[in-house]
Tab-separated table of C-alpha atoms in Angstrom:
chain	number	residue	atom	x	y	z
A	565	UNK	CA	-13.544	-26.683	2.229
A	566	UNK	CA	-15.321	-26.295	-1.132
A	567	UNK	CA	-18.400	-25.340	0.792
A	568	UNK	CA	-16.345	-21.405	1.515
A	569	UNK	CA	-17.750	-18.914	-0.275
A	570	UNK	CA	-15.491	-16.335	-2.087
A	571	UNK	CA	-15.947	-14.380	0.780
A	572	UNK	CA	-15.766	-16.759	3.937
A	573	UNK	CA	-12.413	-17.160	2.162
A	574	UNK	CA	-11.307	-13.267	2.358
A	575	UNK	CA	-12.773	-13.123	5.682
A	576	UNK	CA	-10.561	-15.529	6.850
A	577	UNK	CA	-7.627	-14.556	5.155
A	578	UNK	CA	-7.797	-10.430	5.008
A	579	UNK	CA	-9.918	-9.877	8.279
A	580	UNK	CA	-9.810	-12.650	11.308
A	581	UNK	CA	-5.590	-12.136	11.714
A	582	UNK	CA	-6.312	-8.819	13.062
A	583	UNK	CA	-8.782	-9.817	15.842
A	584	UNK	CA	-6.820	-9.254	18.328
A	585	UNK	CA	-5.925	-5.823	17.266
A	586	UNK	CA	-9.879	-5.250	17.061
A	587	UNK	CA	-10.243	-6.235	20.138
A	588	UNK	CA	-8.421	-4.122	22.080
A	589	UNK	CA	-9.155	-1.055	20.133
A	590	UNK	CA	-12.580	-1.954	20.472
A	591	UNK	CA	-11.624	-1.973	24.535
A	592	UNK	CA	-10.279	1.009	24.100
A	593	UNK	CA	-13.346	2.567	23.046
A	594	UNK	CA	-15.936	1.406	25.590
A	595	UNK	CA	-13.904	0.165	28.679
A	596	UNK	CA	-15.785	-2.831	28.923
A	597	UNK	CA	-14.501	-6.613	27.258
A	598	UNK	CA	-17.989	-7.867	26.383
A	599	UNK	CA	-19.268	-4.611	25.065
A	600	UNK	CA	-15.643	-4.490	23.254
A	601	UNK	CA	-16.743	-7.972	22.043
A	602	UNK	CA	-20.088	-6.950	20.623
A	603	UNK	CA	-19.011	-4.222	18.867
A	604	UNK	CA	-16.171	-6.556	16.399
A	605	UNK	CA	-18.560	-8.894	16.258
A	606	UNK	CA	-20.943	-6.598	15.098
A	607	UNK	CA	-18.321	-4.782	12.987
A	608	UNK	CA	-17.903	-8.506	11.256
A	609	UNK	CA	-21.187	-8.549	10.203
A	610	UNK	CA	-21.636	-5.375	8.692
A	611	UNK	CA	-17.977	-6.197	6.586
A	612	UNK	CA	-19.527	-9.715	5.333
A	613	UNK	CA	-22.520	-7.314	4.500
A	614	UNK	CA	-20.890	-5.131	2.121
A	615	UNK	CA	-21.381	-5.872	-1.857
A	616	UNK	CA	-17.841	-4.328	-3.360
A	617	UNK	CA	-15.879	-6.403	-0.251
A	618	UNK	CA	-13.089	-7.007	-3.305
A	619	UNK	CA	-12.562	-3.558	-3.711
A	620	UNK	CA	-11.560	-3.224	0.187
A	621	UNK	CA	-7.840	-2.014	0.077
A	622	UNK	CA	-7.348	-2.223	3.317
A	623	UNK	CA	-9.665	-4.286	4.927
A	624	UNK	CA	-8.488	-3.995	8.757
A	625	UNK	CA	-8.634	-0.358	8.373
A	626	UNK	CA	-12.347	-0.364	7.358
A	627	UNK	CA	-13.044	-2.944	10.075
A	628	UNK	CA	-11.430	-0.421	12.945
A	629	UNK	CA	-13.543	2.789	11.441
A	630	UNK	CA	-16.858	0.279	11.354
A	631	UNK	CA	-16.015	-0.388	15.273
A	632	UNK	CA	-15.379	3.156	15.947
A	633	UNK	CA	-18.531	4.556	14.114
A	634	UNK	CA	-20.380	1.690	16.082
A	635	UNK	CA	-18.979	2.869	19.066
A	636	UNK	CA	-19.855	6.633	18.569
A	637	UNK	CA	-23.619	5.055	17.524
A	638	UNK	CA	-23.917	3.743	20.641
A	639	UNK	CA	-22.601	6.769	22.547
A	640	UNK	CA	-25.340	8.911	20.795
A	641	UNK	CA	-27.855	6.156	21.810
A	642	UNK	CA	-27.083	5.969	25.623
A	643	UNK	CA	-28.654	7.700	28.469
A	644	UNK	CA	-25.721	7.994	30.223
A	645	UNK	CA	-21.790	7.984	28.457
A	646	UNK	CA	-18.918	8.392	30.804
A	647	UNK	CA	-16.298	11.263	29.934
A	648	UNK	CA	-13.684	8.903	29.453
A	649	UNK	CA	-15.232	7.143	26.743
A	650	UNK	CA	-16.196	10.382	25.136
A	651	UNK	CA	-12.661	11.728	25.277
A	652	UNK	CA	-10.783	8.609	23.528
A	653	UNK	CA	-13.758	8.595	21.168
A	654	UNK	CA	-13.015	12.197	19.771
A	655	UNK	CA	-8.900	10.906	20.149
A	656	UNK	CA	-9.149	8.259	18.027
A	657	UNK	CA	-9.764	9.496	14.864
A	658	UNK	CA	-8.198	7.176	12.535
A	659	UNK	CA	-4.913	8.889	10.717
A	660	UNK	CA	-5.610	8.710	6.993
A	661	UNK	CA	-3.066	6.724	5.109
A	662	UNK	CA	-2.724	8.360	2.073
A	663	UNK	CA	-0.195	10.641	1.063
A	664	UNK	CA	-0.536	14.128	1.752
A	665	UNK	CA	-0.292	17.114	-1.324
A	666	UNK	CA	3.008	17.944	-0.938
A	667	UNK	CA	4.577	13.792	-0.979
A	668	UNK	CA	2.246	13.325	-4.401
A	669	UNK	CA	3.408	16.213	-6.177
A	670	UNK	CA	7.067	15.523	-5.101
A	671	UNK	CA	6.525	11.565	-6.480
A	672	UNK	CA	5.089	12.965	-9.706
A	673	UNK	CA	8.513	15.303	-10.199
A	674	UNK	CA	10.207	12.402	-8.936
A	675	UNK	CA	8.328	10.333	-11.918
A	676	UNK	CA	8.663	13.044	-14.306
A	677	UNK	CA	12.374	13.293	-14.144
A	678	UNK	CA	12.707	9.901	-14.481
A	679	UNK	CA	10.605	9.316	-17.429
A	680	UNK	CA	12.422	12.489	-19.309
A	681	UNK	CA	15.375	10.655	-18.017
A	682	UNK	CA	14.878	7.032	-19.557
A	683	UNK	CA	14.033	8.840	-23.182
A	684	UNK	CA	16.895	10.403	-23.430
A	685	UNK	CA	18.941	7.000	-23.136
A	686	UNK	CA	20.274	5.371	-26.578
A	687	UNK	CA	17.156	3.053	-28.561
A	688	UNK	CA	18.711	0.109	-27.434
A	689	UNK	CA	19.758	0.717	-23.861
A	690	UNK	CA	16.234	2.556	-23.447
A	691	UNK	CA	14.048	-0.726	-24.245
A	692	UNK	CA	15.966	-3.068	-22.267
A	693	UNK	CA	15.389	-0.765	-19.400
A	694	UNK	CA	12.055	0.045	-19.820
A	695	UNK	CA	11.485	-4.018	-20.307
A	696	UNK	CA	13.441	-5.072	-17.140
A	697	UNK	CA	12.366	-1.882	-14.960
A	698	UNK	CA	8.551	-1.105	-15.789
A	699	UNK	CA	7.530	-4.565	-17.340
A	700	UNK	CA	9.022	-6.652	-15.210
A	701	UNK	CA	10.784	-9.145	-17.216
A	702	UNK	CA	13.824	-11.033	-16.889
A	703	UNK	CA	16.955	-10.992	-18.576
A	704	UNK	CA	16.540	-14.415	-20.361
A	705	UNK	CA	13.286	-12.846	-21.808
A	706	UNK	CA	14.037	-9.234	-22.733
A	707	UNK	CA	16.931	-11.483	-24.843
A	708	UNK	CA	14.267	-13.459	-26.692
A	709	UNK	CA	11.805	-10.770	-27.527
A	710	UNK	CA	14.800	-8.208	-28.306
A	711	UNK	CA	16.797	-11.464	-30.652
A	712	UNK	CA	20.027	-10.296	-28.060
A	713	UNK	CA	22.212	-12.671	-26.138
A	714	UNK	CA	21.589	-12.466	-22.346
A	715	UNK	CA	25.170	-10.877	-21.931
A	716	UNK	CA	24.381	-7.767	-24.639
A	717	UNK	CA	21.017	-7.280	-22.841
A	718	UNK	CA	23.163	-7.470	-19.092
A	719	UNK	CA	25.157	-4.899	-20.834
A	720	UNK	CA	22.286	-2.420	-21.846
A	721	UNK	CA	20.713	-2.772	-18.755
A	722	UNK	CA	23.960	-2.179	-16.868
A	723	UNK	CA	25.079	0.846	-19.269
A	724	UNK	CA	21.295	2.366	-19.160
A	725	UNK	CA	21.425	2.684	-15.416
A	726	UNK	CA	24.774	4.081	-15.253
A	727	UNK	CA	23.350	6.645	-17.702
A	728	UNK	CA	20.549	7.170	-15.546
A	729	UNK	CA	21.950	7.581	-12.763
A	730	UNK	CA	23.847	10.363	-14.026
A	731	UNK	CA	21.372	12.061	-15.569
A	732	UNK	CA	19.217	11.993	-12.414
A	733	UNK	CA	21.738	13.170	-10.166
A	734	UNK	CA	22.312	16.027	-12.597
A	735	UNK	CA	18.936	17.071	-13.110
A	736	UNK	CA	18.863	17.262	-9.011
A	737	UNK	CA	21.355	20.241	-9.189
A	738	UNK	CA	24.004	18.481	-6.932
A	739	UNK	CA	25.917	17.169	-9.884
A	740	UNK	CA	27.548	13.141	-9.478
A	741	UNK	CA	28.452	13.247	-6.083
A	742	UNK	CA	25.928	12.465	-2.931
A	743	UNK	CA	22.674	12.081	-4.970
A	744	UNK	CA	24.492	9.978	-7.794
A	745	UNK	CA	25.320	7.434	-5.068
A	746	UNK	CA	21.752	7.519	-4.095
A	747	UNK	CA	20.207	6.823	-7.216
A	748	UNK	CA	23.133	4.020	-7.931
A	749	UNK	CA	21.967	2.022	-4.727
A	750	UNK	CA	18.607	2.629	-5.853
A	751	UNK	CA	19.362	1.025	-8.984
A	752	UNK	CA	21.089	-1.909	-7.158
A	753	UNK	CA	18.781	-2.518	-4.897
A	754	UNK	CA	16.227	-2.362	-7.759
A	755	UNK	CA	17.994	-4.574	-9.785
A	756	UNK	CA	18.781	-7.594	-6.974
A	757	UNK	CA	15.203	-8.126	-6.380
């Protein structure tokens, strides 16, 4: 289908698989299937309108506020709006998905500690770690770049985590017990992927 633009492509892929679910929000909204229609159909041409459609995080998200602003446009417009449509209207605010005050500063602490954590590991231990955890890359490569056999660099990795784990757990005040074992299947579960 060379004739797809960039966009068609998107569409299809980031948009169309939640029709249903636009649908029957859309429903929702005005009580009526073919006015539920119009609006996602309408909602689908204002998304193909938009220039920055790349930069759309979540795409069915902005689709379901484009039917719901449509739908309060068209509430404003009419003569006549029945108080059931008015009432889900003003219930269906959309939640926002981001992460309230309190869960960002509590990841930054969270970050924090575990930054202070990984410099305070040995030279060695600390770049193996900081390869395999935050750049992503394999044993078998961490051994090339670092001139280490695989098994030294399975070593590092499996020393720097131990090390890390303890540190974290201490730094959380409840010393090597409960939040130890936390951190450990962190780092396991981590590691297996």
């Amino acid at each position: 289908m060379a004739w797809l633009r960039d966009i068609d492509k998107w569409f299809a892929e980031a948009v169309l698989p939640f029709a249903p679910t636009y649908r029957a929000y859309a429903r929702k909204l005005t009580g009526d299937l073919a006015d539920a229609e119009d609006l996602v159909q309408e909602a689908y041409a204002k998304v193909l309108g938009v220039a920055d459609w790349r930069r759309l995080e979540q795409p069915e998200r902005f689709v379901l506020t484009i039917i719901r602003n449509l739908a309060f446009e068209r509430f404003r417009r009419a003569k006549v709006v029945g108080i059931r449509q008015i009432g889900v209207l003003e219930m269906e605010a959309l939640p926002d998905p981001a992460p309230d005050a309190h869960a960002i500063a509590s990841a930054r602490e969270d970050l924090l500690r575990v930054l202070e954590a990984v410099d305070r590991l040995p030279d060695q231990c600390r770049r193996v770690v900081t390869l395999r955890k935050m750049d992503g890359l394999s044993p078998g490569q961490i051994a090339v770049r670092l001139g280490l056999s695989i098994s030294t660099v399975e070593k590092h990795l499996a020393k720097g985590l131990m090390l890390l784990t303890k540190s974290l757990a201490a730094s959380e005040g409840g010393g090597i017990g409960n939040r130890a074992s936390a951190w450990r299947k962190r780092a396991i579960k981590t590691e297996t992927r």
